Coordinates of C-alpha atoms in Angstrom, one line a residue:
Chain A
X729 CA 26.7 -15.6 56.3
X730 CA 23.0 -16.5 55.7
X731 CA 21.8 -15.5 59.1
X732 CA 22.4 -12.3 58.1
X733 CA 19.5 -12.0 56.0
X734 CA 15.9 -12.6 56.9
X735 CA 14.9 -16.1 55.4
X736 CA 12.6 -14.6 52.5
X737 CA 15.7 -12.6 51.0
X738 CA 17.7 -16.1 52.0
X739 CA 15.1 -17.8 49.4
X740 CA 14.9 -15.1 47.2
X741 CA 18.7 -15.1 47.2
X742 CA 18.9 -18.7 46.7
X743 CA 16.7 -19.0 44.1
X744 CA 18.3 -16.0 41.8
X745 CA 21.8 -17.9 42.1
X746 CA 19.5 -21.0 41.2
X747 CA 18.4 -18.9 38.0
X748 CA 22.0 -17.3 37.2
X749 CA 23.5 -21.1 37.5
X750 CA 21.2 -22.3 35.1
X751 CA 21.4 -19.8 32.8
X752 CA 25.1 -20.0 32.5
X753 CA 24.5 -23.6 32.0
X754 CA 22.6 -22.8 28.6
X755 CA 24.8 -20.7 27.6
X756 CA 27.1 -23.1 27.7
X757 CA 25.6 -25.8 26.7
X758 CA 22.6 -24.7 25.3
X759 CA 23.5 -25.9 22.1
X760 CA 23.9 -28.9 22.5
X761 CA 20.3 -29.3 23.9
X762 CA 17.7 -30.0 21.7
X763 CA 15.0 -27.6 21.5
X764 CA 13.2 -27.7 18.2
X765 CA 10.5 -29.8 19.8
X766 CA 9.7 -27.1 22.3
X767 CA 10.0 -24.3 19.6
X768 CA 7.5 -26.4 17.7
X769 CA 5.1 -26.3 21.4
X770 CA 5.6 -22.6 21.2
X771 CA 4.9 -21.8 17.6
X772 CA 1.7 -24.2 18.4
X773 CA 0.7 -22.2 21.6
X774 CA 1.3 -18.7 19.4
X775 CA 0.0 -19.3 16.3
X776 CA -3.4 -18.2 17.0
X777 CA -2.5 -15.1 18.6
X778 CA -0.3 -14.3 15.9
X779 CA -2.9 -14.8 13.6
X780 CA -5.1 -12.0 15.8
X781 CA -2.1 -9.4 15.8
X782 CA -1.4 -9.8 12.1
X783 CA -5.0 -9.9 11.0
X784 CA -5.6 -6.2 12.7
X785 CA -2.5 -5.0 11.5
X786 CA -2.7 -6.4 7.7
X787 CA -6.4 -5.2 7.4
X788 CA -4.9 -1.7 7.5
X789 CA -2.9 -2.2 4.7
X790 CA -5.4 -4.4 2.8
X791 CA -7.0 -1.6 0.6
X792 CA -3.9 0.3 -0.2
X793 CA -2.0 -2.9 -1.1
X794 CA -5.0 -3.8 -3.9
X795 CA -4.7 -0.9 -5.4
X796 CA -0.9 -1.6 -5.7
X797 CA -1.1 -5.2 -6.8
X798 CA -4.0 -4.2 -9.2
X799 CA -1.3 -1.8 -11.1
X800 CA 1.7 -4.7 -10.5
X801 CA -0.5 -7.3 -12.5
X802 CA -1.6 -5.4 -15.1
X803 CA 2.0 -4.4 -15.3
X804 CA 3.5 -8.0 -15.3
X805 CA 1.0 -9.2 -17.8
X806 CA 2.5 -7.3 -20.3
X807 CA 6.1 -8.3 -18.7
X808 CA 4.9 -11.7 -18.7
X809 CA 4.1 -11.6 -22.6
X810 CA 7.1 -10.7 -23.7
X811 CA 8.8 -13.4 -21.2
X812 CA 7.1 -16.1 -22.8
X813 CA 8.4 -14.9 -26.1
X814 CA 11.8 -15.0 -25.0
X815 CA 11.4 -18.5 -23.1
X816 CA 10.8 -19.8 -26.4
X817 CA 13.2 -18.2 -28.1
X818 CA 15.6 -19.9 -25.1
X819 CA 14.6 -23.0 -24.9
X820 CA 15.3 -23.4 -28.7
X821 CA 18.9 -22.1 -28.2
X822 CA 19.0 -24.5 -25.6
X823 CA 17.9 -27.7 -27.7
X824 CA 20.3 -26.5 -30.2
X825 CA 23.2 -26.6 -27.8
X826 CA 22.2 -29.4 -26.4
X827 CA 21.7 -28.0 -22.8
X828 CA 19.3 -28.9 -20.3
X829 CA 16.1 -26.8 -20.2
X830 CA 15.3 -24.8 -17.4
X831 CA 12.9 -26.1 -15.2
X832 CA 9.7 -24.7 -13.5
X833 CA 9.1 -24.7 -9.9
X834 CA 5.4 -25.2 -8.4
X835 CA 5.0 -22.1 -5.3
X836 CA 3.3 -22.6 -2.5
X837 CA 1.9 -19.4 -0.4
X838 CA 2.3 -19.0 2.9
X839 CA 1.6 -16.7 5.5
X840 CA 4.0 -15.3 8.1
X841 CA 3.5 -15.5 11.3
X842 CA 6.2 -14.2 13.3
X843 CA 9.8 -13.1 13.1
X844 CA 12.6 -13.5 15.7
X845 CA 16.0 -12.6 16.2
X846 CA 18.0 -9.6 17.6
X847 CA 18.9 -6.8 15.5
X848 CA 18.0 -8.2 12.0
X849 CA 15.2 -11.0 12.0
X850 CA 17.0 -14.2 11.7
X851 CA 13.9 -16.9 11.8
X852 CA 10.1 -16.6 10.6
X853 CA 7.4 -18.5 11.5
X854 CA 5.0 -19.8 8.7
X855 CA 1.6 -20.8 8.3
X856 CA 2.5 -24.0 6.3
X857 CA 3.7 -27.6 7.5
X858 CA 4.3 -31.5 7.0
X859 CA 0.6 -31.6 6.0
X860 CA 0.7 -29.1 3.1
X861 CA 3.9 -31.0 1.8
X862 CA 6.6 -28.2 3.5
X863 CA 9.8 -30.5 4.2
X864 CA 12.8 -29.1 5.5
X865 CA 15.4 -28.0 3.0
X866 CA 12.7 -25.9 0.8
X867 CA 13.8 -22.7 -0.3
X868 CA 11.6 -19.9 0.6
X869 CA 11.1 -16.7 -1.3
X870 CA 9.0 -13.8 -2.1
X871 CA 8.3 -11.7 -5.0
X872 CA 11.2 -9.7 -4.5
X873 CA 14.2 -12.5 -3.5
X874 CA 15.4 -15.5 -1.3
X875 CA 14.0 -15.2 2.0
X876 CA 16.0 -18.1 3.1
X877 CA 15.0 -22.0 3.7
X878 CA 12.8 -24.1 6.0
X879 CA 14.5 -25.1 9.2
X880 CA 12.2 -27.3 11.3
X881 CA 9.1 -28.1 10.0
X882 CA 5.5 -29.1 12.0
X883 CA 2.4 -30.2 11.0
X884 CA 0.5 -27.0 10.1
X885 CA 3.9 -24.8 10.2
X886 CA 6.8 -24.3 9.3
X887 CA 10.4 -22.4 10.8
X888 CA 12.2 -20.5 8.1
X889 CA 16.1 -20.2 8.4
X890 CA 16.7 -16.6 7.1
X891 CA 19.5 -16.0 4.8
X892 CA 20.1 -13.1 7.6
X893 CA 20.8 -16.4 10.2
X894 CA 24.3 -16.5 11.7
X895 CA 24.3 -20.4 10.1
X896 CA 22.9 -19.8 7.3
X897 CA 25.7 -19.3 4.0
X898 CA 24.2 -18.8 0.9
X899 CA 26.3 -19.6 -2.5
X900 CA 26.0 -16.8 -4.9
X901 CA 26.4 -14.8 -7.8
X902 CA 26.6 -11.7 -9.6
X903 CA 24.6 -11.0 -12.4
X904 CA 26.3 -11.1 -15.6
X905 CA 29.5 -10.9 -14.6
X906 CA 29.3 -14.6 -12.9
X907 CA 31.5 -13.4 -9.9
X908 CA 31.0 -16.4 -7.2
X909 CA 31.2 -16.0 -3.3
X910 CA 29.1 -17.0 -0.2
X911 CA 26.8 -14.9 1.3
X912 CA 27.1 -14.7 5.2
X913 CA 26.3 -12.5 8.0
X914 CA 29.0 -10.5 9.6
X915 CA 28.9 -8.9 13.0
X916 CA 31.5 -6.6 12.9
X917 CA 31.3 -3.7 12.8
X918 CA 27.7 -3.9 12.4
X919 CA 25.3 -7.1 11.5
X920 CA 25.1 -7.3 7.9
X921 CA 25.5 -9.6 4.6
X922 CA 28.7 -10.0 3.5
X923 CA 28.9 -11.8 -0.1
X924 CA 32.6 -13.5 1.1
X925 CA 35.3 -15.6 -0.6
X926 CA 35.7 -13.2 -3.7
X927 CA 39.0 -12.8 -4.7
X928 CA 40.3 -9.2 -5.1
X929 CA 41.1 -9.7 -8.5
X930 CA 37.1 -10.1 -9.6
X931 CA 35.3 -7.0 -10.6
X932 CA 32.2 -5.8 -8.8
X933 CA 30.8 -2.9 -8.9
X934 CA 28.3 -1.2 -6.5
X935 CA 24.2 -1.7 -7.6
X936 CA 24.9 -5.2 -9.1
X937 CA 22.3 -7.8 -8.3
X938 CA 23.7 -10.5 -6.4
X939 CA 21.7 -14.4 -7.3
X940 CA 21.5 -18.0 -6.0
X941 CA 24.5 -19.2 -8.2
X942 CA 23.1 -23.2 -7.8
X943 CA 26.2 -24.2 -6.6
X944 CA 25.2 -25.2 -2.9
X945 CA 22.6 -27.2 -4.5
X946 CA 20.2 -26.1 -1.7
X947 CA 19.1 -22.9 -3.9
X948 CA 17.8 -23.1 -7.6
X949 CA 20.1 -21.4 -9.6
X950 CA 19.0 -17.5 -10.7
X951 CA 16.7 -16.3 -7.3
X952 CA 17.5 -12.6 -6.8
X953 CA 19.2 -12.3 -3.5
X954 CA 20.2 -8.8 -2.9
X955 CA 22.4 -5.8 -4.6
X956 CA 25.4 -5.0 -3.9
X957 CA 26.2 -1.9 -1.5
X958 CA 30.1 -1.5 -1.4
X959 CA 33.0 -3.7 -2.0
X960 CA 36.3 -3.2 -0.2
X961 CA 39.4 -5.4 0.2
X962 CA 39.2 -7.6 3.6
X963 CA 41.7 -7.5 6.4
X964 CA 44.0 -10.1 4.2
X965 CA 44.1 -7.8 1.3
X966 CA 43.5 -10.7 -0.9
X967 CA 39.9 -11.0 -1.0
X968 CA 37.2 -8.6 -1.6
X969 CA 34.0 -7.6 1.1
X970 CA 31.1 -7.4 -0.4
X971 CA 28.5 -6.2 1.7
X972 CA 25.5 -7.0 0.1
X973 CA 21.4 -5.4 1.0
X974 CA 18.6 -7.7 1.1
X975 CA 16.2 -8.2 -1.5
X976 CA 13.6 -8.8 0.9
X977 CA 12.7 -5.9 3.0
X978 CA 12.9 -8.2 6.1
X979 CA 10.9 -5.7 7.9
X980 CA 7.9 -5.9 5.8
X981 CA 7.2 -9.6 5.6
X982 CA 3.6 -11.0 5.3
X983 CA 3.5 -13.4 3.1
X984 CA 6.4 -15.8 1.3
X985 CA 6.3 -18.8 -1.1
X986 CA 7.9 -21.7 -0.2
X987 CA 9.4 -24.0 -3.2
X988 CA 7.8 -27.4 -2.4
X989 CA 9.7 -30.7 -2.8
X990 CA 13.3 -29.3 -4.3
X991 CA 15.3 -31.5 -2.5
X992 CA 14.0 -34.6 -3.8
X993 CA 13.5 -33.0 -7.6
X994 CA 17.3 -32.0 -7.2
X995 CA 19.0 -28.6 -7.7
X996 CA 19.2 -26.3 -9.2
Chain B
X835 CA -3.5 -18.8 41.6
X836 CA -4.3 -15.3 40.0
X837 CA -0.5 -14.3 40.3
X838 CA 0.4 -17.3 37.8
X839 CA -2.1 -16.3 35.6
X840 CA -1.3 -12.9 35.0
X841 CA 2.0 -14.0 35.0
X842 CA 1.7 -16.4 32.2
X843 CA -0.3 -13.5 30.8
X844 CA 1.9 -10.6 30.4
X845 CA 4.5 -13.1 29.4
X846 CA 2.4 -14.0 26.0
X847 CA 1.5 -10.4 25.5
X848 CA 5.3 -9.3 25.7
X849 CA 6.4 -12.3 23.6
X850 CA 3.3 -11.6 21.4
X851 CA 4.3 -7.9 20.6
X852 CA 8.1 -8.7 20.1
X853 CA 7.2 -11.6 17.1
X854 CA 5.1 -9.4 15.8
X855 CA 4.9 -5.3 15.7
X856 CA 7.8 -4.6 17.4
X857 CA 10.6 -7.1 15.3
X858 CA 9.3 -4.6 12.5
X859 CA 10.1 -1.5 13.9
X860 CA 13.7 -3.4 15.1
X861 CA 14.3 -3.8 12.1
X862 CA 14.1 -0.4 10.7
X863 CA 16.2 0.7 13.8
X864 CA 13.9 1.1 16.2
X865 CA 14.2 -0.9 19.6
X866 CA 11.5 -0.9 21.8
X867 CA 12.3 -3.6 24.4
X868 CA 9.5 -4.9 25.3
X869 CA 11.0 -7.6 27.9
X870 CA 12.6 -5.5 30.0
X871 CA 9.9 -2.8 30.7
X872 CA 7.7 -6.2 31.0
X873 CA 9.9 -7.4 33.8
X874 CA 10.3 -3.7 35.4
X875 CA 7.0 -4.2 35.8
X876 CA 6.0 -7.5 37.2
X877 CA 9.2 -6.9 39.8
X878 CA 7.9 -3.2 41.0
X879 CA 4.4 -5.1 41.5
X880 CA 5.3 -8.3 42.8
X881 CA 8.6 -7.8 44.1
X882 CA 12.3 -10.2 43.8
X883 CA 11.1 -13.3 44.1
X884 CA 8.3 -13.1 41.6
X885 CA 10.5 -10.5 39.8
X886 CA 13.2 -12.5 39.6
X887 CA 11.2 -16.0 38.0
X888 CA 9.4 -14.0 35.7
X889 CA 12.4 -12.3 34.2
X890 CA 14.0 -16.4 34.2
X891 CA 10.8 -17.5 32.3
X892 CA 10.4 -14.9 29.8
X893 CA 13.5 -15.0 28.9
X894 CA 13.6 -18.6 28.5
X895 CA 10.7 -18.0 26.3
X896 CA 12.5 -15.2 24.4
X897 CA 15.7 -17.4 24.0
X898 CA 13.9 -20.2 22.9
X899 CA 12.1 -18.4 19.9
X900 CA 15.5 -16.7 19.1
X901 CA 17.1 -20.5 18.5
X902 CA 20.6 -19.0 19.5
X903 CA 22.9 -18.7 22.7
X904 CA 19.8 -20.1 25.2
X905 CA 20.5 -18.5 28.5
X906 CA 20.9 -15.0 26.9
X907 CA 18.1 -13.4 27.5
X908 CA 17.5 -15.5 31.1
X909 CA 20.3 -14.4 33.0
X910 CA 20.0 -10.4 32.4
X911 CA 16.3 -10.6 33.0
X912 CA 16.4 -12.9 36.0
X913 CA 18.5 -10.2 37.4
X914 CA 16.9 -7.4 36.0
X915 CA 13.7 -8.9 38.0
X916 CA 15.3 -9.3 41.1
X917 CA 17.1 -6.5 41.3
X918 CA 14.3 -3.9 40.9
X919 CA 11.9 -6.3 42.9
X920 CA 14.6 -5.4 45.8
X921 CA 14.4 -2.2 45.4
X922 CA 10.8 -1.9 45.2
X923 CA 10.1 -1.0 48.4
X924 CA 12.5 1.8 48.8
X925 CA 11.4 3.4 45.7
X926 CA 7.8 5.8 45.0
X927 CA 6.7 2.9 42.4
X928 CA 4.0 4.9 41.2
X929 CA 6.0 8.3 40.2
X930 CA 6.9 8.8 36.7
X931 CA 10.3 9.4 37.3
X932 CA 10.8 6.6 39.0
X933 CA 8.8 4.5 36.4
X934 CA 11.6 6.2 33.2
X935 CA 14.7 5.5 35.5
X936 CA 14.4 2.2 36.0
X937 CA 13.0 1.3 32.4
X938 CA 15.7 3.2 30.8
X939 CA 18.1 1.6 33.1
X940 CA 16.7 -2.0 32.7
X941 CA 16.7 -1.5 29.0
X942 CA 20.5 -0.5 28.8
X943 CA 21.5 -3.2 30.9
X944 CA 19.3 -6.2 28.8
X945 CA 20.6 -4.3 25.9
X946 CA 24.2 -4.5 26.0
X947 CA 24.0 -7.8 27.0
X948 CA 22.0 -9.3 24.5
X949 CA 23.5 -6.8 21.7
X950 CA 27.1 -8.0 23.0
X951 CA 26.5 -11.3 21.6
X952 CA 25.8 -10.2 18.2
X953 CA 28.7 -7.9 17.9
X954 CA 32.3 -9.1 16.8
X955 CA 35.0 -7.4 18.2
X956 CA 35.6 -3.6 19.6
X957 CA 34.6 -2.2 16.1
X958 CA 30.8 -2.8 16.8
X959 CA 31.0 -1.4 19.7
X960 CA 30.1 2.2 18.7
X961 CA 27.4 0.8 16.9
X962 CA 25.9 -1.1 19.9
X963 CA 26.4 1.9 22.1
X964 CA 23.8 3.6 19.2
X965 CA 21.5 1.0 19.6
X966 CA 21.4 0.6 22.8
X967 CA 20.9 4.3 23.6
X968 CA 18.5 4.9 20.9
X969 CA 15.9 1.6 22.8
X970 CA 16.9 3.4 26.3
X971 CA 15.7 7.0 24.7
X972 CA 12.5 5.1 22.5
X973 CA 11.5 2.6 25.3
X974 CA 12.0 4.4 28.8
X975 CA 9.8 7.7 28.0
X976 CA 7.2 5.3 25.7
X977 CA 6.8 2.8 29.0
X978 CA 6.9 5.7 31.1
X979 CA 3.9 7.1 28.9
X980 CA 1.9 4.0 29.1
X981 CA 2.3 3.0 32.5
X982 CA 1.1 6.5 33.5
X983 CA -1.7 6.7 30.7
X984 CA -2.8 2.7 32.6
X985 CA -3.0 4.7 35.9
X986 CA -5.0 7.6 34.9
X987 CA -7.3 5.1 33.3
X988 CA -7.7 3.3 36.6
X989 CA -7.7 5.9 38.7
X990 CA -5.5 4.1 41.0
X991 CA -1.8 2.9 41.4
X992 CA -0.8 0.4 39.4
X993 CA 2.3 -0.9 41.9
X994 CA 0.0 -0.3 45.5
X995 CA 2.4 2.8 46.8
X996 CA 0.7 3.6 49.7
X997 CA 2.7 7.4 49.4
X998 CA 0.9 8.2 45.7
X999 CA -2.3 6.6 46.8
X1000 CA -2.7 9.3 49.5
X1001 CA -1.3 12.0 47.5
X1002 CA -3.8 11.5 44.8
X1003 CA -6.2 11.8 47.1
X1004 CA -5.6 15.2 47.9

């Protein structure tokens, strides 16, 4: 049969049935093959370059974003006035009920430095590791919500699981009402968050916010996570689908803050 | 020794653009794919072979960043590789039209593949058919574009076709 073909398309051949056999092979069992050392090589290797893209890309937006963030503070100052008032005013209801005070967290900034994943971004690279006290476990936000928590950490970076992550399930709330599920992503019909386990029989209404609930005890308790787009009984009939958008404009990250040293302080 | 280089070369640009630029513009919908015009490429210049273990390695590289299902991206773009490095010498590699077949068709073919392990069941299935027609219609005319806008540049053909080389000169 090979004598057919001249020997260079007999090698070619060969070694494309070489490629196809291995590739089936991690597809198989690519899981089970431990790969966050070489992902750590390769965030190494692009860093840098990363670093080049973003910088052209983010100077651009620089001057318009100042002007914005000039506005936002002046604005949250007089947010942040009126916050303090009531945080007193809190923490005294809370002595005289004898509950636990809330507690602060210390942020630290990152930068990030790549996204991956297929249809929504599932993983982000960030400029933040080991050294600067990142451990794995460490929730990672931004002004706006949960962007999910870090995944593999290295010495001067970090991997981000994304709440958008096939693995990653997020327990949840919604504001006010207290409704609990788990948010997950859902393929079908299209990738989205799905806030799941809510029974049919609890109350949610489109444009709620959805928050860390505390529960998981891998989230502080009260982070915004997203709003809530529709809600429709599941294939069972006895739950409700919540689909839920991001908080996050995942499309638009550049920089995060990543809640240092949670998991031995304790949640939430 | 050159070969390797540039190899290794477009692989980081392609990888480079997909962390970066392009995952934004995915996520708002648009799908420029990146890896298969880079592996149209390499195979129309280099041929099976060459087309064929760049397609393996980039798509080892892609896998590897995307921490799910490794082999993915390797198998569709080993093939994609090899496949249009056979056919490179029956085709006119330096037409246009030639240039937005096979990118729109290498883009449909890495596209349903990789989108088909994403989606759960037949009722994602119109949405991937979106998808994937909307990076064949956003990434075969854009390559198209900038593959002639490189040989304008360099007055020359990118892929060595003997056929445009004269005509050009006329």
């Amino acid at each position: 049969m090979g004598g057919f073909l001249p020997p260079a398309e007999r090698r070619s051949g060969a070694l494309l049935a070489l490629y196809a056999i291995l590739s089936l092979f991690l597809l198989l069992a690519g899981e089970r093959i431990p790969t966050a050392a070489l992902r750590g090589v390769g965030a190494w290797v692009f860093a840098p370059f990363d670093r080049i893209v973003l910088s052209a890309d983010r100077m651009a937006a620089a001057w318009r974003e100042n002007q914005d963030l000039h506005q936002k503070i002046a604005e949250l100052k007089l947010e942040n006035e009126r916050l303090v008032l009531a945080g007193v005013e809190n923490n005294e209801l809370r002595r005289a009920q004898s509950l636990p005070l809330a507690r602060r967290f210390a942020l630290r900034p990152v930068e990030i430095l790549a996204l991956s994943g297929e249809v929504l971004p599932t993983a982000a690279t960030v400029s933040a590791g080991r050294r600067q006290g990142v451990e794995e476990g460490d929730p990672v936000l931004t002004g706006e919500g949960l962007l999910g928590r870090i995944g593999e950490t290295y010495d001067d970076m970090s991997r981000v699981t994304l709440i958008t992550d096939p693995n990653s399930a997020v327990a949840c709330e919604i504001e006010s009402t207290g409704v609990l599920g788990v948010l997950k992503l859902a393929s079908t019909p299209h990738a989205r968050l799905v806030l799941a386990n809510v029974p049919l029989t609890d109350t949610v209404h489109v444009g709620q916010r959805v928050l860390t609930s505390g529960y998981s005890r891998h989230y502080p308790r009260g982070l915004a996570v997203g709003r809530v787009v529709s809600a429709t009984p599941d294939a069972s009939r006895l739950m409700l689908e919540v689909e839920v958008a991001p908080a996050v404009e995942l499309s638009r990250l550049r920089h995060a803050f990543v809640i240092p040293g949670t998991r031995q302080a304790g949640m939430p | 020794m050159r070969n390797i280089g540039g190899l290794f070369l477009l692989m980081l640009v392609a990888l480079l653009l997909r962390s970066t630029a392009l995952s934004s513009l995915a996520a708002r919908g648009v799908v420029l794919d990146v890896l298969a015009f880079s592996a149209v490429v390499w195979a129309l210049r280099n041929g099976e072979t060459s087309g064929a273990t760049f397609g393996f390695l980039l798509g080892l590289a892609a896998d590897l960043d995307a921490a799910h299902w490794l082999g993915r991206h390797t198998l569709a773009l080993a093939l994609i590789g090899y496949g249009i490095g056979r056919l490179n010498q029956t085709l006119m590699r330096d037409r246009p039209a030639t240039h937005l077949i096979l990118i729109g068709a290498a883009t449909v073919i890495h596209q349903i593949w990789t989108l088909s392990f994403e989606i759960g069941g037949l009722a994602g299935w119109p949405f991937l058919l979106a998808r994937v027609g909307l990076a064949a219609v956003a990434t075969a005319p854009l390559g198209t574009v900038l593959l002639w806008i490189v040989q304008r540049v360099s007055g020359r053909p990118i892929f060595g076709d003997v056929a445009f080389a004269s005509d050009s000169g006329k």
